[in-house]
Amino acid sequence: MIEKITAYRFERLDETLSQLNREDCAIIAGGTDVMVLHKSRRGVPPKIPKPIVFINHLSELKQVYQHHKDLHIGACCTYSELLENPLIPFALKNAIKTIAAPAIRNRGTLGGNICNASPAGDMLPLLYVYNAKLLLRSVNGDRMVAISDFIQGPRQVQRFHNEMVTEIILPFVLGDSHVVFEKVGNRNADTIAKVSFAGFVRISKDRIDDIRFAFGAVGPTMVRSIDIEKKLIGKTIPLADADIAEIVAAFDKIIRPIDDQRSTAAYRKTVALHLLRYFLSMKQYQPN
Amino acid sequence: MNLKDISTSVPKKDHKGKVSGQLPYISDVKVENMVYGVLYRSPIAYGKIISIQLPNLPDGYEAVGAEHIPGPNYVKIIKEDQPIFANEWVNYIGEPILMLTGKDLDILYSLLNEVKVEFEEHQAIYTLDEAIKQKSVSLVLASYEFGESLENISAIEQGAHQIIEEEYDTGYQEHVYLEPQGMLAVYKDDEIVVQGSMQCLYYIKNALLSALACGDDEVRVVQSPTGGGFGGKEDYPSMMACHVAVAARAVKKSVMLVFDRSEDMLVTTKRHPAKLKYRTALDKEGNILSMYVDIFLDGGANVGLSSVVLQRALLNSAGVYKIPHFHAKGYVLKTNTVPNGAFRGFGAPQSFAGIESHIGHLSKLAKIDPLAYKRKYLVKQGDPTITKGKFRDPILVEEMIEDVLNVSEYKKKKEDFQRLNQQNQRYKKGIGTSLFLHGCGFTGSGERDHIKAKVKLVKSKDDQVSLKISNSDMGQGILTTLCKIVAKELNLPFEDILYPYPDTKEVPDSGPTVASRTTMIVGKLLERAAKKLKNQWQTGVEQEVVEHYVHREMIPWDEKTFTGDAYPAYSWGVNIVEVEVDTLTGNLKLEKVYGNYEVGKVIDERIMKGQIDGGLAQGLAYGYLEKMTSKQGRIQQKSISDYGPPTSLDIVSIESKVFDNPYADGPYGAKGAGELTLIGGAPAVQAAIEDALHTSFQQIPITPEVIIESLWMKEGEEG
Ligand SMILES: Cc1cc2nc3c(=O)[nH]c(=O)nc-3n(C[C@H](O)[C@H](O)[C@H](O)COP(=O)(O)OP(=O)(O)OC[C@H]3O[C@@H](n4cnc5c(N)ncnc54)[C@H](O)[C@@H]3O)c2cc1C
């Protein structure tokens, strides 16, 4: 039984967008999420219910450049490409190195990780603390959305079917900032995060100018709280034990992970808070 | 062959085919008039089948079930308790009830969804703990007891300074052979040829003779290239072979049954989860006066090979130690879960994890370094075994320990780590050891009474010699090592010795490829056959020689009293493992792994290194990484990433050495090596974690979840 599928592969982005405007399609960038999602049992090809549009060859989606000091990353840059690019921040590269293994990193894209919106997507915690914005384009024009507004829940994003994510924008950060990412998986490669943590802090003269945290794999989307972050602005480093305890307690209330085949809710929560406390307890922060 | 030393490596016979990707595995095979089979499996853990309702089957699609089995409806292994197609009771989720066959898998999968089976559900037993609590005789699938009388033990306990009781749990382990299970029955009018991924051709042939109730020349079993077995292809393929052969008979077509990874992980056999209980009497100085061990194995839904696994677990229950006044008892209990079966080590890994843990904990009580404490009890040549057998051959473990202590700088590291750990709040380093052995070959008189191995060498007119044996190369390298033995004996080029994939029509029964027996037992028979052939050699003439197993009489094994020599020989090992534990996440980093082994004589260095590295990776992972759980009778991890076997980023390079200690009844002195290398991994990793954290653990795998919980409890105790 041979099933017919329709697949499009246009030379240019505008043609691709016109097609998306005509027809609701399944976008495939690297395909490393799509193919797994639609996998059939052995011996049967994956079943993708819509026509397919391939986009990962489009040169418009593979640029990395600075504009007004903001960093623009093309949605279809693969992880391997980003690892080689001098403009990409170290923290992001370190996170990329925790993703999958080289073969998948040769295909998987940053845009794909975002649009797949997995609670365990490993690029997401950092993109949240970088306050990343997404450029969405359709035949009607462009719009910009904050990543935290774009991602609504597991595999749910705020995208119209005629739109495509074209760029990920990391806004310029003033001064020296210290950024960390920690991924906790069951092994060191090809693993799905059980918990992940991203921390961002900018200090001037021992005072906290800006501080941000995001937790992955402990809720339907990344857990971030601007209200909690605000409590630390202006505090001096090293933080007092009482301040640290207050922040940890505040996150303790909003982190509500689940038990599954990969770990337990108790473990996820404990470790998330450990990583937060560790970040907050640092005596000094090296800019990176 | 002109190697000075048989140990010198040669290119593996199957190297090119594997590296080039050209070697066809069973799922690559297509034959004329072939259909696929898919299995309808029980969705419930325990119950009675009331009715089966099939959908309308399109042309060319058929259903095959118990009613199509010409012989009795069980898979012949040891006991007759495993149905080929369950038709009255189902005992676990995933138990096969019927097969649908047809050309198109897509159609078969949708038909499968339309099969309706009505059950009367009964209360299932899901865990070993529940089964132990029930204390019901009907759940005991096998049991043995042996050792010093209980009166003596309790008299000693009464006079003891202290009695230490510990309970230790080990989890499932999944084989994760690279190639999932697959079997094809090729239908012919007068013969069914079953081919596939397998370790034991004649187990399968015997199962087929029973299921098909047919004559010896009506079935034939052929091994296809086998991508890993680890015991997983010892017992399980017999069931699949029955499925495809019965179906082929019924539908008069060739039938292919291949699992994908998730089906394989959900329904095939695993390593038995175990509970081990220790009760040890100590004197004032912490010396052991007596020890009583209870072992419980979770057999899953039927006994399969579990009784034999239990035997090996019991035979290893005292580890490598001479324990004064020892008594042990063991049970296999039934649960309504996937049947557990053979897995590299065969009961020994559970026992060694348990005893090494227990002895390690006793050393802490005695305030003696664990390794020093262990060495006090190490068995020596001439000592009796716990079953009143004897360690006859020289034992090199002391030398192996001394060597690895030097190489690893054990003492210095212990001190360094103490200091480093005080400075580093987050990361803690630790170092741990394990001492272990493995009995080579079948337990007791199995080789003599059950296997009765027979090998054949056939020489063609052009003087090429072929090995005719029923053993499988599953990646472990016997295509190469056994040919080397014959080549060297005949002084012929290695390339002139052929070892075609075995076919029961061509090869005698040289026994299954299990129990670390192939090199030692089959290799020895081949060595003798080659000698014989050399003596009769006539250039340009077809010749054939046959050799039969000869039993060396020792202290006869008696399974009832569990006494005598359980094994003809033992291989030995020492591991040292260094770890770093992240106390924030519980994650573990292996930093260094050392292994010293004694396997008689190495037949090929590179192949031995493959066994060491692979065995250790699997054994280490059993201790801290690989985690499989079952919930309400359902296996929770059905993908490799969820289960988490180690990647190249998890394992560090392994520094190993193999000591020569030739064994008279092995070819060139070789003993078994395949299982040994797995056994020391888990206990050494546990000891290293305990050293890093100054905590005791009572289970493997020691996952990050377990570590975090224990650190949290410790924090609670301390303040
Ligand atoms: C073996 C394996 C290991 C993995 N390991 C990890 C890991 O460690 N960490 C991790 O985070 N992920 C992991 N993944 C998941 C996956 O590789 C990543 O999420 C990857 O970034 C997806 O990118 P892609 O280009 O392949 O996405 P695709 O599969 O092509 O697309 C994913 C989704 O995004 C949509 N999409 C893609 N691009 C766009 C766009 N420009 N505009 C609009 N919609 C778009 C698609 O329609 C689809 O819904 C792994 C996957 C595999 C198979």
PDB file of N, CA, C and O in Angstrom, chain B residues 48-87:
ATOM      1  N   LYS B  48      -8.424 -14.574  32.654  1.00  0.00           N
ATOM      2  CA  LYS B  48      -8.865 -15.698  31.852  1.00  0.00           C
ATOM      3  C   LYS B  48      -9.423 -15.149  30.540  1.00  0.00           C
ATOM      4  O   LYS B  48     -10.133 -14.139  30.548  1.00  0.00           O
ATOM      5  N   ILE B  49      -9.098 -15.823  29.470  1.00  0.00           N
ATOM      6  CA  ILE B  49      -9.648 -15.395  28.183  1.00  0.00           C
ATOM      7  C   ILE B  49     -11.055 -15.963  28.044  1.00  0.00           C
ATOM      8  O   ILE B  49     -11.261 -17.174  28.157  1.00  0.00           O
ATOM      9  N   ILE B  50     -12.020 -15.086  27.841  1.00  0.00           N
ATOM     10  CA  ILE B  50     -13.412 -15.533  27.706  1.00  0.00           C
ATOM     11  C   ILE B  50     -13.750 -15.743  26.232  1.00  0.00           C
ATOM     12  O   ILE B  50     -14.304 -16.759  25.839  1.00  0.00           O
ATOM     13  N   SER B  51     -13.409 -14.764  25.420  1.00  0.00           N
ATOM     14  CA  SER B  51     -13.707 -14.929  23.992  1.00  0.00           C
ATOM     15  C   SER B  51     -12.757 -14.086  23.157  1.00  0.00           C
ATOM     16  O   SER B  51     -12.213 -13.101  23.639  1.00  0.00           O
ATOM     17  N   ILE B  52     -12.600 -14.532  21.932  1.00  0.00           N
ATOM     18  CA  ILE B  52     -11.751 -13.794  20.992  1.00  0.00           C
ATOM     19  C   ILE B  52     -12.583 -13.485  19.760  1.00  0.00           C
ATOM     20  O   ILE B  52     -13.195 -14.382  19.182  1.00  0.00           O
ATOM     21  N   GLN B  53     -12.612 -12.204  19.401  1.00  0.00           N
ATOM     22  CA  GLN B  53     -13.380 -11.829  18.225  1.00  0.00           C
ATOM     23  C   GLN B  53     -12.449 -11.184  17.207  1.00  0.00           C
ATOM     24  O   GLN B  53     -11.823 -10.153  17.485  1.00  0.00           O
ATOM     25  N   LEU B  54     -12.373 -11.807  16.033  1.00  0.00           N
ATOM     26  CA  LEU B  54     -11.464 -11.291  15.010  1.00  0.00           C
ATOM     27  C   LEU B  54     -12.215 -10.361  14.070  1.00  0.00           C
ATOM     28  O   LEU B  54     -13.400 -10.542  13.841  1.00  0.00           O
ATOM     29  N   PRO B  55     -11.540  -9.372  13.533  1.00  0.00           N
ATOM     30  CA  PRO B  55     -12.185  -8.539  12.516  1.00  0.00           C
ATOM     31  C   PRO B  55     -12.309  -9.340  11.216  1.00  0.00           C
ATOM     32  O   PRO B  55     -11.741 -10.418  11.093  1.00  0.00           O
ATOM     33  N   ASN B  56     -13.047  -8.801  10.273  1.00  0.00           N
ATOM     34  CA  ASN B  56     -13.079  -9.437   8.952  1.00  0.00           C
ATOM     35  C   ASN B  56     -11.713  -9.299   8.321  1.00  0.00           C
ATOM     36  O   ASN B  56     -11.200  -8.189   8.182  1.00  0.00           O
ATOM     37  N   LEU B  57     -11.129 -10.425   7.977  1.00  0.00           N
ATOM     38  CA  LEU B  57      -9.782 -10.360   7.438  1.00  0.00           C
ATOM     39  C   LEU B  57      -9.829 -10.303   5.922  1.00  0.00           C
ATOM     40  O   LEU B  57     -10.484 -11.135   5.293  1.00  0.00           O
ATOM     41  N   PRO B  58      -9.158  -9.307   5.341  1.00  0.00           N
ATOM     42  CA  PRO B  58      -9.131  -9.238   3.877  1.00  0.00           C
ATOM     43  C   PRO B  58      -8.405 -10.446   3.292  1.00  0.00           C
ATOM     44  O   PRO B  58      -7.724 -11.175   4.015  1.00  0.00           O
ATOM     45  N   ASP B  59      -8.546 -10.613   1.997  1.00  0.00           N
ATOM     46  CA  ASP B  59      -7.874 -11.700   1.292  1.00  0.00           C
ATOM     47  C   ASP B  59      -6.371 -11.699   1.579  1.00  0.00           C
ATOM     48  O   ASP B  59      -5.739 -10.654   1.536  1.00  0.00           O
ATOM     49  N   GLY B  60      -5.842 -12.851   1.853  1.00  0.00           N
ATOM     50  CA  GLY B  60      -4.402 -12.926   2.074  1.00  0.00           C
ATOM     51  C   GLY B  60      -4.011 -12.643   3.514  1.00  0.00           C
ATOM     52  O   GLY B  60      -2.845 -12.701   3.868  1.00  0.00           O
ATOM     53  N   TYR B  61      -4.980 -12.301   4.346  1.00  0.00           N
ATOM     54  CA  TYR B  61      -4.697 -12.042   5.758  1.00  0.00           C
ATOM     55  C   TYR B  61      -5.312 -13.140   6.606  1.00  0.00           C
ATOM     56  O   TYR B  61      -6.459 -13.516   6.394  1.00  0.00           O
ATOM     57  N   GLU B  62      -4.529 -13.671   7.517  1.00  0.00           N
ATOM     58  CA  GLU B  62      -5.012 -14.805   8.297  1.00  0.00           C
ATOM     59  C   GLU B  62      -4.656 -14.652   9.762  1.00  0.00           C
ATOM     60  O   GLU B  62      -3.733 -13.920  10.110  1.00  0.00           O
ATOM     61  N   ALA B  63      -5.389 -15.359  10.587  1.00  0.00           N
ATOM     62  CA  ALA B  63      -5.096 -15.352  12.020  1.00  0.00           C
ATOM     63  C   ALA B  63      -4.589 -16.731  12.424  1.00  0.00           C
ATOM     64  O   ALA B  63      -5.087 -17.757  11.953  1.00  0.00           O
ATOM     65  N   VAL B  64      -3.589 -16.743  13.267  1.00  0.00           N
ATOM     66  CA  VAL B  64      -3.010 -18.001  13.724  1.00  0.00           C
ATOM     67  C   VAL B  64      -3.002 -17.992  15.245  1.00  0.00           C
ATOM     68  O   VAL B  64      -2.575 -17.003  15.860  1.00  0.00           O
ATOM     69  N   GLY B  65      -3.474 -19.063  15.833  1.00  0.00           N
ATOM     70  CA  GLY B  65      -3.510 -19.100  17.295  1.00  0.00           C
ATOM     71  C   GLY B  65      -3.231 -20.500  17.802  1.00  0.00           C
ATOM     72  O   GLY B  65      -2.734 -21.368  17.066  1.00  0.00           O
ATOM     73  N   ALA B  66      -3.584 -20.711  19.074  1.00  0.00           N
ATOM     74  CA  ALA B  66      -3.283 -21.976  19.736  1.00  0.00           C
ATOM     75  C   ALA B  66      -3.820 -23.171  18.949  1.00  0.00           C
ATOM     76  O   ALA B  66      -3.189 -24.237  18.910  1.00  0.00           O
ATOM     77  N   GLU B  67      -4.976 -22.979  18.307  1.00  0.00           N
ATOM     78  CA  GLU B  67      -5.600 -24.107  17.599  1.00  0.00           C
ATOM     79  C   GLU B  67      -4.774 -24.592  16.407  1.00  0.00           C
ATOM     80  O   GLU B  67      -4.992 -25.677  15.898  1.00  0.00           O
ATOM     81  N   HIS B  68      -3.811 -23.785  15.990  1.00  0.00           N
ATOM     82  CA  HIS B  68      -2.993 -24.195  14.839  1.00  0.00           C
ATOM     83  C   HIS B  68      -1.718 -24.918  15.238  1.00  0.00           C
ATOM     84  O   HIS B  68      -0.921 -25.298  14.383  1.00  0.00           O
ATOM     85  N   ILE B  69      -1.504 -25.067  16.539  1.00  0.00           N
ATOM     86  CA  ILE B  69      -0.255 -25.690  16.976  1.00  0.00           C
ATOM     87  C   ILE B  69      -0.404 -27.208  16.896  1.00  0.00           C
ATOM     88  O   ILE B  69      -1.227 -27.784  17.603  1.00  0.00           O
ATOM     89  N   PRO B  70       0.384 -27.869  16.040  1.00  0.00           N
ATOM     90  CA  PRO B  70       0.238 -29.321  15.920  1.00  0.00           C
ATOM     91  C   PRO B  70       0.594 -30.065  17.214  1.00  0.00           C
ATOM     92  O   PRO B  70      -0.054 -31.036  17.576  1.00  0.00           O
ATOM     93  N   GLY B  71       1.595 -29.605  17.915  1.00  0.00           N
ATOM     94  CA  GLY B  71       2.022 -30.266  19.151  1.00  0.00           C
ATOM     95  C   GLY B  71       1.414 -29.599  20.366  1.00  0.00           C
ATOM     96  O   GLY B  71       0.441 -28.861  20.259  1.00  0.00           O
ATOM     97  N   PRO B  72       1.980 -29.871  21.536  1.00  0.00           N
ATOM     98  CA  PRO B  72       1.487 -29.224  22.751  1.00  0.00           C
ATOM     99  C   PRO B  72       1.758 -27.727  22.746  1.00  0.00           C
ATOM    100  O   PRO B  72       2.745 -27.277  22.174  1.00  0.00           O
ATOM    101  N   ASN B  73       0.873 -26.989  23.405  1.00  0.00           N
ATOM    102  CA  ASN B  73       0.952 -25.526  23.378  1.00  0.00           C
ATOM    103  C   ASN B  73       1.884 -25.006  24.472  1.00  0.00           C
ATOM    104  O   ASN B  73       1.450 -24.356  25.422  1.00  0.00           O
ATOM    105  N   TYR B  74       3.148 -25.316  24.366  1.00  0.00           N
ATOM    106  CA  TYR B  74       4.115 -24.649  25.232  1.00  0.00           C
ATOM    107  C   TYR B  74       5.467 -24.587  24.536  1.00  0.00           C
ATOM    108  O   TYR B  74       5.758 -25.380  23.643  1.00  0.00           O
ATOM    109  N   VAL B  75       6.245 -23.596  24.961  1.00  0.00           N
ATOM    110  CA  VAL B  75       7.580 -23.448  24.411  1.00  0.00           C
ATOM    111  C   VAL B  75       8.495 -24.343  25.217  1.00  0.00           C
ATOM    112  O   VAL B  75       8.664 -24.161  26.426  1.00  0.00           O
ATOM    113  N   LYS B  76       9.070 -25.321  24.555  1.00  0.00           N
ATOM    114  CA  LYS B  76       9.888 -26.285  25.286  1.00  0.00           C
ATOM    115  C   LYS B  76      11.188 -25.618  25.743  1.00  0.00           C
ATOM    116  O   LYS B  76      12.023 -25.248  24.933  1.00  0.00           O
ATOM    117  N   ILE B  77      11.336 -25.437  27.036  1.00  0.00           N
ATOM    118  CA  ILE B  77      12.598 -24.948  27.589  1.00  0.00           C
ATOM    119  C   ILE B  77      13.000 -25.902  28.709  1.00  0.00           C
ATOM    120  O   ILE B  77      13.738 -26.836  28.477  1.00  0.00           O
ATOM    121  N   ILE B  78      12.469 -25.688  29.913  1.00  0.00           N
ATOM    122  CA  ILE B  78      12.711 -26.668  30.971  1.00  0.00           C
ATOM    123  C   ILE B  78      11.375 -27.211  31.448  1.00  0.00           C
ATOM    124  O   ILE B  78      11.099 -28.386  31.366  1.00  0.00           O
ATOM    125  N   LYS B  79      10.525 -26.281  31.921  1.00  0.00           N
ATOM    126  CA  LYS B  79       9.188 -26.704  32.347  1.00  0.00           C
ATOM    127  C   LYS B  79       8.163 -26.323  31.288  1.00  0.00           C
ATOM    128  O   LYS B  79       8.413 -25.452  30.467  1.00  0.00           O
ATOM    129  N   GLU B  80       7.014 -26.958  31.387  1.00  0.00           N
ATOM    130  CA  GLU B  80       6.031 -26.761  30.328  1.00  0.00           C
ATOM    131  C   GLU B  80       5.033 -25.700  30.750  1.00  0.00           C
ATOM    132  O   GLU B  80       3.845 -25.944  30.811  1.00  0.00           O
ATOM    133  N   ASP B  81       5.540 -24.511  31.058  1.00  0.00           N
ATOM    134  CA  ASP B  81       4.626 -23.519  31.632  1.00  0.00           C
ATOM    135  C   ASP B  81       4.490 -22.256  30.789  1.00  0.00           C
ATOM    136  O   ASP B  81       3.884 -21.297  31.215  1.00  0.00           O
ATOM    137  N   GLN B  82       5.076 -22.265  29.592  1.00  0.00           N
ATOM    138  CA  GLN B  82       5.006 -21.045  28.801  1.00  0.00           C
ATOM    139  C   GLN B  82       4.271 -21.329  27.502  1.00  0.00           C
ATOM    140  O   GLN B  82       4.804 -21.955  26.594  1.00  0.00           O
ATOM    141  N   PRO B  83       3.006 -20.890  27.401  1.00  0.00           N
ATOM    142  CA  PRO B  83       2.260 -21.175  26.174  1.00  0.00           C
ATOM    143  C   PRO B  83       2.879 -20.473  24.967  1.00  0.00           C
ATOM    144  O   PRO B  83       3.466 -19.400  25.108  1.00  0.00           O
ATOM    145  N   ILE B  84       2.723 -21.086  23.813  1.00  0.00           N
ATOM    146  CA  ILE B  84       3.160 -20.437  22.572  1.00  0.00           C
ATOM    147  C   ILE B  84       2.165 -19.314  22.257  1.00  0.00           C
ATOM    148  O   ILE B  84       2.555 -18.173  22.043  1.00  0.00           O
ATOM    149  N   PHE B  85       0.901 -19.674  22.242  1.00  0.00           N
ATOM    150  CA  PHE B  85      -0.168 -18.673  22.151  1.00  0.00           C
ATOM    151  C   PHE B  85      -1.083 -18.906  23.345  1.00  0.00           C
ATOM    152  O   PHE B  85      -1.683 -19.981  23.458  1.00  0.00           O
ATOM    153  N   ALA B  86      -1.179 -17.933  24.238  1.00  0.00           N
ATOM    154  CA  ALA B  86      -2.029 -18.111  25.416  1.00  0.00           C
ATOM    155  C   ALA B  86      -3.466 -18.273  24.943  1.00  0.00           C
ATOM    156  O   ALA B  86      -3.943 -17.486  24.127  1.00  0.00           O
ATOM    157  N   ASN B  87      -4.156 -19.298  25.429  1.00  0.00           N
ATOM    158  CA  ASN B  87      -5.544 -19.489  24.998  1.00  0.00           C
ATOM    159  C   ASN B  87      -6.498 -19.710  26.165  1.00  0.00           C
ATOM    160  O   ASN B  87      -7.691 -19.753  25.983  1.00  0.00           O
TER     161      ASN B  87
END
